[in-house]
Coordinates of N, CA, C and O and ligand atoms in Angstrom, one line a residue:
X1 N 0.9 -1.3 0.0 CA 0.1 0.1 -0.1 C 0.9 1.3 0.0 O 1.8 1.1 0.7
X2 N 0.7 2.2 -0.9 CA 1.0 3.6 -0.8 C 0.6 4.5 0.0 O -0.7 4.9 -0.3
X3 N 1.1 5.2 0.9 CA 0.8 6.3 1.3 C 1.2 7.5 1.1 O 2.5 7.6 0.7
X4 N 0.5 8.6 1.5 CA 1.2 9.8 1.5 C 0.9 10.5 2.9 O 0.1 10.8 3.3
X5 N 2.0 11.2 3.2 CA 2.1 12.4 4.6 C 2.0 13.6 4.5 O 3.2 13.7 3.5
X6 N 1.6 14.2 4.7 CA 1.9 16.0 4.6 C 1.7 16.9 6.1 O 0.8 16.0 7.1
X7 N 2.6 17.7 6.4 CA 2.4 18.4 7.4 C 2.6 19.6 7.4 O 3.6 20.0 6.5
X8 N 2.4 20.5 8.3 CA 3.0 22.0 8.5 C 4.0 21.8 9.6 O 4.4 20.9 10.0
X9 N 4.5 23.1 10.1 CA 5.4 23.3 10.6 C 5.5 23.0 12.0 O 6.4 22.3 12.9
X10 N 4.0 22.7 12.6 CA 3.6 21.8 14.0 C 3.8 20.6 14.1 O 3.9 20.1 14.9
X11 N 3.9 20.3 12.6 CA 3.8 18.5 12.6 C 5.2 17.7 12.2 O 5.2 16.5 12.1
X12 N 6.2 18.8 12.2 CA 7.3 18.1 11.5 C 7.8 16.8 12.2 O 8.0 15.6 11.6
X13 N 8.2 17.2 13.6 CA 8.8 15.9 14.2 C 7.9 14.7 14.4 O 8.4 13.6 14.1
X14 N 6.5 14.8 14.4 CA 5.5 14.0 14.6 C 5.4 13.0 13.4 O 5.5 11.9 13.1
X15 N 5.6 13.9 12.5 CA 5.7 13.2 11.1 C 6.8 12.3 10.7 O 6.5 11.2 10.0
X16 N 8.1 12.6 10.9 CA 9.2 12.1 10.8 C 9.0 10.7 11.7 O 9.2 9.7 11.2
X17 N 8.6 10.8 12.7 CA 8.3 9.3 13.5 C 7.3 8.6 12.8 O 7.4 7.3 12.8
X18 N 6.3 9.1 12.4 CA 5.2 8.4 12.1 C 5.6 7.5 10.4 O 5.7 6.5 10.2
X19 N 6.2 8.5 9.7 CA 7.0 8.0 8.6 C 8.1 6.7 8.6 O 7.7 5.9 7.9
X20 N 8.9 7.0 9.8 CA 10.0 5.8 10.1 C 9.2 4.9 10.5 O 9.8 3.6 10.0
X21 N 8.0 4.9 11.2 CA 7.1 3.8 11.8 C 6.8 3.0 10.8 O 6.6 1.8 10.8
X22 N 6.1 3.7 9.8 CA 5.4 3.3 8.5 C 6.3 2.4 7.6 O 5.9 1.1 6.9
X23 N 7.6 3.0 7.3 CA 8.3 2.2 6.6 C 9.0 1.2 7.0 O 9.2 0.1 6.5
X24 N 9.1 1.4 8.3 CA 9.8 -0.1 9.0 C 8.8 -1.1 8.9 O 9.0 -2.5 9.0
X25 N 7.3 -1.1 8.7 CA 6.3 -1.8 8.6 C 6.2 -2.4 6.9 O 5.5 -2.8 6.7
X26 N 7.2 -1.7 6.3 CA 6.9 -2.2 4.8 C 6.1 -1.3 3.9 O 5.9 -1.4 2.6
X27 N 5.5 -0.1 4.6 CA 4.8 0.9 3.8 C 5.7 1.6 3.0 O 6.8 2.2 3.5
X28 N 5.1 1.8 1.6 CA 5.9 3.1 0.9 C 5.2 4.3 1.0 O 4.0 4.5 1.3
X29 N 6.1 5.6 1.4 CA 5.2 6.4 2.1 C 6.1 7.7 1.2 O 7.3 7.9 1.6
X30 N 5.0 8.4 0.6 CA 5.7 9.9 0.1 C 5.4 11.0 1.1 O 4.5 11.1 1.8
X31 N 6.5 11.4 1.3 CA 6.6 12.7 2.1 C 6.4 14.0 1.4 O 7.1 14.5 0.6
X32 N 5.1 14.4 1.9 CA 4.8 15.6 0.8 C 4.6 16.9 1.9 O 4.3 18.0 1.7
X33 N 5.4 16.8 3.3 CA 5.1 18.1 4.1 C 6.5 18.9 4.3 O 7.4 18.2 3.4
X34 N 6.4 19.6 5.0 CA 7.4 20.6 5.3 C 8.7 19.6 6.4 O 8.3 19.0 7.4
X35 N 9.9 19.7 5.9 CA 10.7 19.1 6.8 C 11.4 20.0 7.9 O 12.1 19.5 8.5
X36 N 11.1 21.0 7.9 CA 11.6 21.9 9.1 C 10.6 22.7 9.9 O 9.3 22.5 9.6
X37 N 10.9 23.6 11.1 CA 9.9 24.0 11.7 C 9.6 25.6 11.2 O 8.9 26.6 12.1
X38 N 10.2 26.0 10.0 CA 9.6 27.1 9.5 C 8.7 27.4 9.3 O 8.0 26.0 8.6
X39 N 7.7 28.4 9.6 CA 6.3 28.6 9.2 C 5.8 28.5 7.9 O 6.6 28.8 7.1
X40 N 5.0 27.5 7.7 CA 4.3 27.2 6.6 C 2.9 27.5 6.1 O 2.2 27.4 7.4
X41 N 2.1 27.4 5.2 CA 0.6 27.4 5.2 C -0.1 26.1 5.2 O 0.2 25.5 4.0
X42 N -0.8 26.0 6.1 CA -1.2 24.4 6.3 C -2.5 24.0 4.9 O -2.6 22.9 4.4
X43 N -3.3 25.2 4.4 CA -4.1 24.6 3.5 C -3.3 24.4 2.2 O -3.9 23.4 1.5
X44 N -2.2 24.8 2.1 CA -1.6 24.5 0.7 C -1.2 22.8 0.7 O -1.3 22.2 -0.1
X45 N -0.7 22.3 2.0 CA -0.1 21.2 1.9 C -1.4 20.1 2.1 O -1.3 19.0 1.4
X46 N -2.7 20.6 2.7 CA -3.6 19.6 2.8 C -4.4 19.8 1.7 O -4.8 18.5 1.5
X47 N -4.5 20.7 0.9 CA -4.9 20.6 -0.6 C -4.0 19.5 -1.7 O -4.7 19.0 -2.1
X48 N -2.9 19.6 -1.3 CA -1.8 19.0 -2.2 C -1.9 17.8 -2.1 O -2.0 16.7 -3.2
X49 N -2.0 17.2 -0.8 CA -1.9 15.8 -0.5 C -3.2 15.4 -0.9 O -3.1 14.0 -1.6
X50 N -4.3 15.8 -0.6 CA -5.6 15.4 -0.9 C -6.0 15.2 -2.5 O -6.3 14.4 -3.0
X51 N -5.1 16.3 -3.2 CA -5.3 16.0 -4.6 C -4.6 14.7 -5.1 O -5.1 14.1 -6.1
X52 N -3.6 14.4 -4.2 CA -2.5 13.4 -4.9 C -3.5 11.9 -4.8 O -3.4 11.1 -5.4
X53 N -4.1 11.8 -3.1 CA -4.8 10.7 -2.9 C -6.1 10.5 -4.2 O -6.5 9.7 -4.5
X54 N -6.5 12.1 -4.4 CA -8.0 11.8 -5.1 C -7.7 11.4 -6.4 O -8.4 10.6 -7.1
X55 N -6.2 11.7 -6.9 CA -5.3 11.3 -8.3 C -5.0 9.7 -8.1 O -4.7 9.3 -9.5
X56 N -5.0 9.2 -7.0 CA -4.9 7.8 -7.2 C -3.1 7.8 -7.2 O -2.7 6.7 -7.2
X57 N -2.5 9.0 -6.8 CA -1.2 8.6 -6.6 C -0.5 8.0 -5.5 O 0.2 7.6 -5.2
X58 N -1.7 7.8 -4.4 CA -1.5 7.2 -3.0 C -2.7 6.4 -2.9 O -3.7 7.2 -3.3
X59 N -2.9 5.6 -1.7 CA -4.2 4.8 -1.8 C -4.6 5.5 -0.5 O -5.7 5.7 -0.7
X60 N -3.6 6.2 0.6 CA -4.3 6.6 1.8 C -3.5 7.6 2.0 O -2.3 8.0 1.9
X61 N -4.1 8.9 2.5 CA -3.0 9.9 3.3 C -3.5 9.9 4.8 O -4.1 9.7 5.3
X62 N -2.2 10.9 5.1 CA -1.9 11.2 6.6 C -1.5 12.6 6.4 O -1.0 12.9 6.2
X63 N -2.5 13.2 7.5 CA -2.1 14.6 7.6 C -1.9 15.1 8.8 O -2.5 15.0 9.9
X64 N -1.0 16.0 9.5 CA -0.6 16.5 10.5 C -0.4 17.8 10.4 O 0.3 18.3 9.9
X65 N -1.2 18.5 11.7 CA -0.8 20.0 11.9 C -1.1 20.2 13.4 O -1.0 19.0 14.0
X66 N -1.2 21.2 13.7 CA -1.2 21.4 15.1 C -2.3 21.0 15.9 O -2.3 20.1 16.5
X67 N -3.7 21.1 15.5 CA -4.7 20.4 15.8 C -5.1 19.3 14.9 O -6.0 18.4 15.3
X68 N -4.9 19.3 13.4 CA -5.6 18.5 12.7 C -6.7 18.9 12.1 O -7.2 18.3 10.7
X69 N -6.9 20.0 12.3 CA -8.1 20.5 11.7 C -7.9 21.4 10.5 O -8.5 21.2 9.5
X70 N -7.2 22.7 10.9 CA -7.0 23.5 9.6 C -6.4 22.4 8.5 O -7.0 22.5 7.3
X71 N -6.0 21.7 8.7 CA -5.1 21.2 7.2 C -6.2 20.1 6.9 O -6.3 19.8 5.7
X72 N -7.0 19.5 7.6 CA -8.2 18.5 7.1 C -9.1 19.5 6.2 O -10.0 18.8 5.7
X73 N -9.4 20.6 6.8 CA -10.7 21.4 6.3 C -10.0 21.8 4.8 O -11.1 21.6 4.1
X74 N -9.0 22.1 4.8 CA -8.4 22.4 3.5 C -8.6 20.8 2.4 O -8.9 20.9 1.3
X75 N -8.2 19.7 2.8 CA -8.3 18.5 2.1 C -9.6 18.0 1.6 O -9.7 17.7 0.8
X76 N -10.3 18.5 2.7 CA -11.9 18.2 2.4 C -12.6 19.1 1.2 O -13.8 18.6 1.0
X77 N -12.2 20.1 0.8 CA -12.6 20.5 -0.3 C -12.0 20.0 -1.6 O -12.8 20.4 -2.7
X78 N -11.4 19.0 -1.6 CA -11.0 18.4 -3.0 C -11.9 17.3 -3.2 O -12.1 16.5 -2.0
X79 N -12.7 17.2 -4.0 CA -13.7 16.4 -4.4 C -13.1 15.0 -4.2 O -12.4 14.8 -4.8
X80 N -14.0 14.4 -3.5 CA -13.8 12.7 -3.5 C -13.0 12.4 -2.1 O -12.4 11.3 -1.8
X81 N -12.4 13.5 -1.4 CA -11.6 13.2 -0.4 C -12.6 13.1 1.0 O -13.7 14.2 0.9
X82 N -12.3 12.4 1.8 CA -12.8 12.3 3.3 C -12.0 12.4 4.4 O -11.4 11.1 4.4
X83 N -11.3 13.5 4.4 CA -10.2 13.3 5.6 C -11.0 13.5 7.2 O -11.9 14.6 7.2
X84 N -10.6 12.6 8.1 CA -11.2 12.9 9.2 C -10.0 13.2 10.2 O -9.1 12.4 10.5
X85 N -10.4 14.1 11.3 CA -9.6 14.3 12.0 C -9.8 13.3 13.6 O -11.2 13.2 14.0
X86 N -8.9 13.0 14.2 CA -9.1 11.8 15.1 C -8.1 12.2 16.2 O -7.0 12.5 15.8
X87 N -8.5 11.9 17.4 CA -7.7 11.8 18.6 C -8.0 10.4 19.7 O -7.4 10.5 20.6
X88 N -8.4 9.4 18.9 CA -8.5 8.4 19.3 C -8.7 7.2 19.0 O -8.8 7.3 17.5
X89 N -8.1 6.0 19.1 CA -8.1 4.5 18.3 C -9.7 4.0 17.4 O -9.6 3.7 16.8
X90 N -10.5 4.4 18.6 CA -11.8 3.9 18.0 C -12.3 4.6 16.7 O -12.9 4.3 16.2
X91 N -12.1 6.2 16.9 CA -12.7 6.9 16.1 C -11.8 6.5 14.8 O -12.1 6.5 13.6
X92 N -10.5 6.5 14.8 CA -9.5 6.2 13.8 C -9.9 4.9 12.9 O -10.0 4.7 11.9
X93 N -10.5 4.0 13.3 CA -11.1 2.8 12.8 C -12.2 3.2 11.9 O -12.7 2.6 10.9
X94 N -13.3 3.4 13.0 CA -14.9 3.7 12.6 C -14.8 4.8 11.2 O -15.5 4.5 10.4
X95 N -14.2 5.6 11.2 CA -13.8 6.5 10.2 C -13.6 6.0 9.1 O -13.9 6.3 7.8
X96 N -12.7 4.9 8.8 CA -12.3 4.1 7.7 C -13.5 3.2 7.7 O -14.1 3.1 6.2
X97 N -13.9 2.5 8.5 CA -15.2 1.3 8.4 C -16.5 1.9 7.8 O -17.2 1.4 6.8
X98 N -17.0 3.2 8.5 CA -18.3 3.9 8.5 C -18.4 4.6 7.7 O -19.1 5.0 6.8
X99 N -17.3 5.8 7.3 CA -17.3 6.7 6.7 C -16.2 6.7 5.3 O -16.2 7.8 4.7
X100 N -15.8 5.5 5.3 CA -14.6 5.3 4.2 C -13.8 6.5 3.8 O -13.5 7.0 2.9
X101 N -13.1 7.0 5.2 CA -12.5 8.2 5.0 C -11.1 7.4 4.5 O -10.6 6.5 4.8
X102 N -10.7 8.6 3.5 CA -9.3 8.3 2.9 C -8.0 9.0 3.4 O -6.6 9.0 2.7
X103 N -8.2 9.9 4.4 CA -7.2 10.4 5.1 C -7.5 10.7 6.5 O -8.4 11.0 6.9
X104 N -6.4 10.1 7.2 CA -6.6 10.5 8.7 C -5.6 11.8 9.0 O -4.3 11.8 8.4
X105 N -6.6 12.5 10.0 CA -5.8 13.7 10.1 C -5.4 13.6 11.8 O -6.5 13.0 12.4
X106 N -4.5 14.1 12.3 CA -4.2 14.4 13.7 C -3.4 15.6 14.3 O -2.8 16.2 13.0
X107 N -3.4 16.1 15.4 CA -2.9 17.0 16.1 C -1.8 17.0 16.7 O -1.9 16.4 17.5
X108 N -0.5 17.6 16.1 CA 0.8 17.2 16.9 C 0.8 17.8 18.2 O 1.4 17.6 19.1
X109 N 0.1 18.9 18.3 CA -0.3 19.5 19.4 C -1.4 19.0 20.6 O -1.6 19.3 21.8
X110 N -1.7 18.0 20.1 CA -3.0 17.3 20.8 C -2.7 15.9 21.1 O -3.2 15.6 22.3
X111 N -2.6 14.8 20.3 CA -1.7 13.7 20.7 C -0.3 13.4 20.9 O 0.5 14.0 20.1
X112 N -0.1 12.3 21.7 CA 1.2 12.0 21.8 C 1.6 11.0 20.5 O 0.9 10.3 19.8
X113 N 2.8 11.0 20.4 CA 3.2 10.0 19.3 C 3.0 8.3 19.3 O 2.7 7.8 18.4
X114 N 2.8 7.7 20.6 CA 2.7 6.6 20.8 C 0.9 6.7 20.1 O 0.5 5.5 19.6
X115 N 0.1 7.3 20.8 CA -1.4 7.4 20.6 C -1.5 7.5 18.9 O -2.2 6.9 17.8
X116 N -0.5 8.6 18.2 CA -0.7 8.8 17.0 C -0.3 7.4 16.0 O -1.1 7.0 15.2
X117 N 0.8 6.6 16.5 CA 0.9 5.3 15.8 C -0.2 4.3 16.2 O -0.5 3.6 15.0
X118 N -0.7 4.1 17.0 CA -2.0 3.6 17.3 C -3.1 3.7 16.5 O -3.8 2.9 15.9
X119 N -3.3 5.2 16.4 CA -4.3 5.7 15.2 C -4.2 5.2 13.6 O -5.0 4.6 13.1
X120 N -2.8 5.7 13.7 CA -2.8 5.0 12.2 C -2.6 3.6 12.0 O -3.1 3.4 11.2
X121 N -2.3 2.7 12.8 CA -2.4 1.3 12.8 C -3.9 1.0 12.4 O -4.5 0.2 11.7
X122 N -4.8 1.4 13.5 CA -6.5 1.5 13.6 C -6.8 1.7 12.1 O -7.7 1.2 11.6
X123 N -6.4 2.9 11.5 CA -6.9 3.4 10.3 C -6.3 2.7 9.2 O -7.1 2.0 8.3
X124 N -5.1 2.1 8.9 CA -4.7 1.4 8.1 C -5.2 -0.1 8.0 O -5.5 -0.5 7.3
X125 N -5.4 -0.8 9.0 CA -5.9 -2.2 9.2 C -7.5 -2.1 9.3 O -7.9 -3.5 9.0
X126 N -8.2 -1.0 9.1 CA -9.6 -1.2 9.1 C -9.8 -1.2 7.6 O -9.0 -0.5 6.4
X127 N -11.1 -1.7 7.2 CA -11.6 -1.5 6.0 C -12.6 -1.2 5.8 O -13.7 -1.3 6.7
X128 N -13.3 -0.5 4.5 CA -14.8 0.1 4.4 C -15.7 -1.0 4.5 O -15.2 -2.1 3.7
X129 N -16.8 -0.8 5.5 CA -17.6 -1.7 5.8 C -18.8 -2.0 4.4 O -19.4 -3.0 4.2
X130 N -18.9 -0.7 3.4 CA -19.6 -1.1 2.6 C -21.1 -0.9 2.9 O -21.6 -0.6 4.3
X131 N -22.3 -1.7 2.3 CA -23.5 -1.7 2.7 C -24.1 -0.3 2.6 O -24.1 0.9 2.1
X132 N -25.0 -0.3 3.9 CA -25.4 0.9 4.4 C -24.5 2.1 4.3 O -24.9 3.2 4.4
X133 N -23.4 1.8 4.8 CA -22.3 2.8 5.2 C -21.9 3.5 3.7 O -21.7 4.9 3.6
X134 N -21.8 2.6 2.8 CA -21.5 3.0 1.3 C -22.7 4.0 1.1 O -22.7 5.0 0.1
X135 N -23.9 3.9 1.3 CA -25.1 4.3 0.9 C -25.1 5.7 1.5 O -25.4 7.1 0.7
X136 N -24.3 5.8 2.6 CA -24.2 7.2 3.3 C -23.3 7.9 2.6 O -23.4 9.1 2.6
X137 N -22.1 7.1 2.5 CA -20.9 8.1 1.8 C -21.5 8.8 0.8 O -21.3 9.6 0.2
X138 N -22.2 7.7 -0.2 CA -22.7 8.6 -1.8 C -23.6 9.6 -1.3 O -23.4 10.5 -2.2
X139 N -24.6 9.7 0.0 CA -25.1 10.9 0.1 C -24.1 11.9 0.2 O -24.5 13.1 0.1
X140 N -23.0 11.8 1.0 CA -22.0 12.7 1.4 C -21.7 13.2 -0.3 O -21.6 14.7 -0.3
X141 N -21.1 12.3 -1.2 CA -20.6 12.6 -2.4 C -21.7 13.7 -2.9 O -21.6 14.5 -3.9
X142 N -23.0 13.3 -2.9 CA -24.0 14.0 -3.6 C -24.1 15.3 -3.3 O -24.4 16.4 -3.8
X143 N -24.2 15.6 -1.9 CA -23.8 17.0 -1.4 C -22.7 17.6 -2.0 O -22.9 18.9 -2.2
X144 N -21.4 16.9 -2.1 CA -20.2 17.7 -2.5 C -20.8 18.1 -4.1 O -20.4 19.3 -4.6
X145 N -21.3 17.1 -4.9 CA -21.5 17.5 -6.3 C -22.7 18.5 -6.4 O -22.6 19.5 -7.4
X146 N -23.7 18.5 -5.5 CA -24.7 19.6 -5.5 C -24.0 21.1 -5.5 O -24.4 21.9 -6.0
X147 N -22.8 21.3 -4.8 CA -22.2 22.6 -4.5 C -20.8 22.8 -5.2 O -20.2 23.8 -5.1
X148 N -20.6 21.9 -6.2 CA -19.1 22.0 -6.8 C -19.6 22.5 -8.2 O -19.0 22.5 -9.0
X149 N -20.7 23.1 -8.5 CA -21.1 23.5 -9.9 C -20.6 25.0 -9.9 O -20.6 25.6 -9.0
Ligands
LIG1 C1 -0.3 26.6 12.9 O1 0.5 27.3 14.3 C2 -1.5 26.0 13.3 O2 -2.4 27.1 13.1 C3 -1.8 24.8 12.7 O3 -0.9 24.0 12.7 C4 -3.2 24.0 12.6 O4 -3.4 23.9 14.2 C5 -4.4 24.7 12.1 O5 -5.6 24.1 12.3

């Protein structure tokens, strides 16, 4: 599975830790975030990572900013993207199973690295459940289409 990870300046250290963790597990990880602590604009990174996931250049994405919120808001403006901010393991697998999320977002100022790794595992090991959940995800897509004209 190919993953893409993006972060702003608030998430640089956690990004490196997560990237290393995933590569040790055998995942291919595209690093699309900043590698320094110099201030950058999270909307640009969130949108760029989302565009690559939507284009199929990566199977799933991970986004990190201070809270996970700003970067996910930008990502969610890209058609076909469902970026979910999580700060617990249960939500991290349910967003994949029920909401068919294709990007996991979290905040480096909110969660510690062990929790972040557990959330990443939960997200990546979960599978979209389809069925009634698929129907609801299609309803979300319909809202997206309604306002994208
Ligand atoms: C950057 O200081 C901070 O605003 C950003 O990382 C994020 O938390 C925004 O949602």
